[in-house]
Amino acid sequence: MADTHPDPLQRPLPDGIVPAEVVARTEKRWLGIMVAMLIMMMAVVVLTGVTHAISPPSNVETIDPTTLHLGGEFAESNLGTAQERDGSLTVRLIGGQYGFAPACTKVAVDTPVKFRLTSTDVIHGFLLPATNVNTMIVPGFVAEVRTQFNRPGIYRMPCNEFCGAGHHGMWARVSVVPKEQFQSLAPTERSSCVQQ
Ligand code: CUA
């Protein structure tokens, strides 16, 4: 009988005990699955970054947040949508506790849009749901994100970075209108859909 073998290691294991080599094989298999999952998740991060142009705000462009209103790119008269020579649009916005200026931005559909944003006070967030736009607005820096809207409509623009007691009420809109509705602007003109 096998269970009376003179060498105890050669006797069959009692019920419920898994032999060491089976345990080792199972552990190796699970290790392989874990490594494959890690590689897959890393690949998803890299692929979405490349194909959907989702990237952290990497352009380290500095600006003095205390003098924004005095002149330069983020002076009040320069905020809103500007049209570039090539027909693309540049939108300049300021985030501050607790709102965006301008609070409604108008852009054309199927047109490259570049958002340039900065903050007057603390860190805010700029998120356009269902697009690749999602960036932090850090005081002292200019955040730049590029996108293109393929459907006309109103896109809500919530602040998605906790910025204080009024954070939940900090939001604005982007109004995407058909190209023909978007009047061609003179190089110095700025457009917005804030009610005059
Ligand atoms: Cu601004 Cu939250």
Short mmCIF file of C-alpha atoms and ligand atoms in Angstrom, two decimals:
data_model
loop_
_atom_site.label_atom_id
_atom_site.label_comp_id
_atom_site.label_asym_id
_atom_site.label_seq_id
_atom_site.Cartn_x
_atom_site.Cartn_y
_atom_site.Cartn_z
CA MET A 1 0.00 0.00 0.00
CA ALA A 2 1.25 3.43 -0.92
CA ASP A 3 0.23 5.07 2.38
CA THR A 4 2.48 2.72 4.26
CA HIS A 5 5.56 3.54 2.17
CA PRO A 6 8.68 3.51 4.39
CA ASP A 7 9.66 7.05 3.12
CA PRO A 8 7.06 9.50 4.53
CA LEU A 9 7.60 11.88 1.55
CA GLN A 10 6.48 9.18 -0.81
CA ARG A 11 3.19 8.58 1.00
CA PRO A 12 0.11 10.30 -0.52
CA LEU A 13 -0.91 13.60 1.14
CA PRO A 14 -3.98 13.61 3.36
CA ASP A 15 -7.17 14.99 1.76
CA GLY A 16 -7.16 18.79 1.27
CA ILE A 17 -3.39 19.25 1.26
CA VAL A 18 -2.03 20.53 -2.05
CA PRO A 19 1.43 19.35 -3.03
CA ALA A 20 4.15 22.01 -3.04
CA GLU A 21 4.85 21.72 -6.79
CA VAL A 22 1.18 22.36 -7.57
CA VAL A 23 1.21 25.44 -5.33
CA ALA A 24 4.36 26.71 -7.07
CA ARG A 25 2.80 26.19 -10.50
CA THR A 26 -0.38 28.05 -9.51
CA GLU A 27 1.63 30.94 -8.03
CA LYS A 28 3.68 31.24 -11.19
CA ARG A 29 0.52 31.33 -13.29
CA TRP A 30 -1.02 34.10 -11.16
CA LEU A 31 2.22 36.07 -11.27
CA GLY A 32 2.07 35.88 -15.05
CA ILE A 33 -1.54 37.11 -15.05
CA MET A 34 -0.65 40.02 -12.73
CA VAL A 35 2.28 41.09 -14.91
CA ALA A 36 0.09 40.85 -18.03
CA MET A 37 -2.57 43.05 -16.33
CA LEU A 38 0.05 45.64 -15.39
CA ILE A 39 1.39 45.73 -18.95
CA MET A 40 -2.16 46.02 -20.31
CA MET A 41 -3.01 48.96 -18.01
CA MET A 42 0.23 50.77 -18.88
CA ALA A 43 -0.54 50.22 -22.57
CA VAL A 44 -4.03 51.72 -22.12
CA VAL A 45 -2.52 54.83 -20.48
CA VAL A 46 0.06 55.27 -23.23
CA LEU A 47 -2.38 54.53 -26.07
CA THR A 48 -5.08 56.95 -24.86
CA GLY A 49 -2.39 59.55 -24.31
CA VAL A 50 -1.23 59.21 -27.89
CA THR A 51 -4.53 58.65 -29.72
CA HIS A 52 -6.77 61.00 -27.71
CA ALA A 53 -4.10 63.62 -27.08
CA ILE A 54 -4.72 63.38 -23.34
CA SER A 55 -1.65 64.70 -21.60
CA PRO A 56 -0.76 66.48 -18.43
CA PRO A 57 -0.30 70.24 -18.74
CA SER A 58 3.34 70.13 -19.67
CA ASN A 59 3.94 73.54 -21.18
CA VAL A 60 5.70 75.33 -18.38
CA GLU A 61 4.80 78.88 -19.28
CA THR A 62 4.88 81.29 -16.37
CA ILE A 63 2.90 84.48 -15.80
CA ASP A 64 2.59 86.91 -12.88
CA PRO A 65 -0.91 86.35 -11.44
CA THR A 66 -0.91 89.70 -9.62
CA THR A 67 -0.69 91.82 -12.77
CA LEU A 68 -3.01 89.93 -15.16
CA HIS A 69 -5.52 92.80 -15.23
CA LEU A 70 -2.91 95.46 -15.98
CA GLY A 71 -2.12 94.37 -19.52
CA GLY A 72 -0.69 91.65 -21.66
CA GLU A 73 -2.34 88.48 -22.91
CA PHE A 74 -4.91 88.12 -20.10
CA ALA A 75 -6.06 91.75 -19.94
CA GLU A 76 -9.87 91.96 -19.94
CA SER A 77 -10.04 93.26 -23.51
CA ASN A 78 -8.13 90.23 -24.78
CA LEU A 79 -10.28 87.56 -23.08
CA GLY A 80 -12.73 85.44 -25.07
CA THR A 81 -12.39 83.94 -28.53
CA ALA A 82 -9.89 85.22 -31.05
CA GLN A 83 -9.56 84.07 -34.64
CA GLU A 84 -6.13 83.24 -35.96
CA ARG A 85 -4.97 83.86 -39.54
CA ASP A 86 -5.37 80.16 -40.39
CA GLY A 87 -9.02 80.18 -39.24
CA SER A 88 -8.39 78.33 -35.98
CA LEU A 89 -9.62 79.83 -32.73
CA THR A 90 -7.82 80.77 -29.55
CA VAL A 91 -9.87 81.15 -26.37
CA ARG A 92 -8.36 82.98 -23.42
CA LEU A 93 -9.96 82.51 -20.02
CA ILE A 94 -9.19 83.42 -16.43
CA GLY A 95 -10.32 81.25 -13.53
CA GLY A 96 -10.78 82.85 -10.14
CA GLN A 97 -12.78 82.19 -6.98
CA TYR A 98 -15.55 81.43 -8.01
CA GLY A 99 -16.03 81.88 -11.70
CA PHE A 100 -14.50 81.96 -15.14
CA ALA A 101 -14.09 85.08 -17.23
CA PRO A 102 -15.74 85.12 -19.69
CA ALA A 103 -18.49 82.89 -18.27
CA CYS A 104 -19.67 81.86 -21.74
CA THR A 105 -17.33 81.18 -24.60
CA LYS A 106 -18.40 80.89 -28.23
CA VAL A 107 -16.54 78.72 -30.72
CA ALA A 108 -17.26 77.22 -34.14
CA VAL A 109 -17.84 73.53 -34.79
CA ASP A 110 -15.23 71.49 -36.74
CA THR A 111 -12.59 74.11 -36.12
CA PRO A 112 -9.35 73.66 -34.17
CA VAL A 113 -9.67 75.43 -30.82
CA LYS A 114 -6.86 76.27 -28.46
CA PHE A 115 -7.71 77.19 -24.87
CA ARG A 116 -5.24 79.29 -22.91
CA LEU A 117 -6.05 79.62 -19.23
CA THR A 118 -4.61 81.02 -16.07
CA SER A 119 -5.73 81.68 -12.51
CA THR A 120 -5.80 84.83 -10.41
CA ASP A 121 -5.77 83.12 -7.03
CA VAL A 122 -5.72 79.38 -6.29
CA ILE A 123 -5.64 76.17 -8.33
CA HIS A 124 -8.79 75.59 -10.35
CA GLY A 125 -9.69 72.89 -12.83
CA PHE A 126 -10.99 73.15 -16.38
CA LEU A 127 -12.99 70.20 -17.66
CA LEU A 128 -15.13 69.82 -20.76
CA PRO A 129 -17.05 66.54 -20.43
CA ALA A 130 -16.96 64.24 -23.47
CA THR A 131 -13.84 65.92 -24.87
CA ASN A 132 -10.13 65.52 -24.28
CA VAL A 133 -10.08 68.82 -22.34
CA ASN A 134 -9.19 68.43 -18.68
CA THR A 135 -6.47 70.51 -17.12
CA MET A 136 -5.49 72.20 -13.91
CA ILE A 137 -5.27 75.98 -13.87
CA VAL A 138 -2.38 76.85 -11.62
CA PRO A 139 -1.73 80.47 -10.60
CA GLY A 140 1.56 81.63 -12.05
CA PHE A 141 1.27 79.34 -15.07
CA VAL A 142 -0.56 79.34 -18.39
CA ALA A 143 -2.33 76.07 -19.20
CA GLU A 144 -2.86 75.33 -22.87
CA VAL A 145 -5.17 72.64 -24.28
CA ARG A 146 -6.22 71.99 -27.86
CA THR A 147 -9.41 70.37 -29.04
CA GLN A 148 -12.00 70.37 -31.79
CA PHE A 149 -15.77 70.15 -31.32
CA ASN A 150 -17.58 67.89 -33.78
CA ARG A 151 -21.10 68.62 -32.54
CA PRO A 152 -22.75 71.98 -31.95
CA GLY A 153 -24.29 72.54 -28.54
CA ILE A 154 -23.65 73.83 -25.06
CA TYR A 155 -20.78 72.25 -23.18
CA ARG A 156 -20.75 72.82 -19.45
CA MET A 157 -17.40 73.76 -18.04
CA PRO A 158 -17.18 72.91 -14.34
CA CYS A 159 -14.21 73.70 -12.15
CA ASN A 160 -13.03 70.23 -11.21
CA GLU A 161 -10.42 71.12 -8.62
CA PHE A 162 -11.60 71.90 -5.09
CA CYS A 163 -10.85 75.61 -4.73
CA GLY A 164 -12.82 76.74 -1.67
CA ALA A 165 -16.29 77.19 -0.25
CA GLY A 166 -17.80 78.25 -3.57
CA HIS A 167 -16.18 75.51 -5.66
CA HIS A 168 -19.47 73.72 -6.39
CA GLY A 169 -20.88 76.86 -7.99
CA MET A 170 -17.88 77.56 -10.19
CA TRP A 171 -18.73 76.68 -13.73
CA ALA A 172 -19.15 78.26 -17.13
CA ARG A 173 -20.19 77.26 -20.64
CA VAL A 174 -18.78 76.76 -24.08
CA SER A 175 -21.30 77.33 -26.84
CA VAL A 176 -20.38 75.47 -30.00
CA VAL A 177 -22.19 77.01 -32.96
CA PRO A 178 -22.28 76.07 -36.68
CA LYS A 179 -19.41 77.56 -38.64
CA GLU A 180 -21.65 79.91 -40.62
CA GLN A 181 -23.00 81.42 -37.40
CA PHE A 182 -19.55 82.24 -36.23
CA GLN A 183 -18.82 85.64 -37.65
CA SER A 184 -15.29 86.11 -38.87
CA LEU A 185 -13.55 88.30 -36.38
CA ALA A 186 -11.05 91.01 -37.10
CA PRO A 187 -7.62 90.10 -35.67
CA THR A 188 -8.16 92.47 -32.75
CA GLU A 189 -11.79 91.48 -32.06
CA ARG A 190 -12.78 89.10 -29.26
CA SER A 191 -16.03 87.15 -29.07
CA SER A 192 -18.00 85.58 -26.24
CA CYS A 193 -21.60 84.63 -25.54
CA VAL A 194 -21.82 86.48 -22.23
CA GLN A 195 -25.05 88.48 -22.24
CA GLN A 196 -24.21 92.09 -22.91
CU1 CUA B 1 -12.47 76.69 -8.91
CU2 CUA B 1 -13.14 74.66 -7.90
#
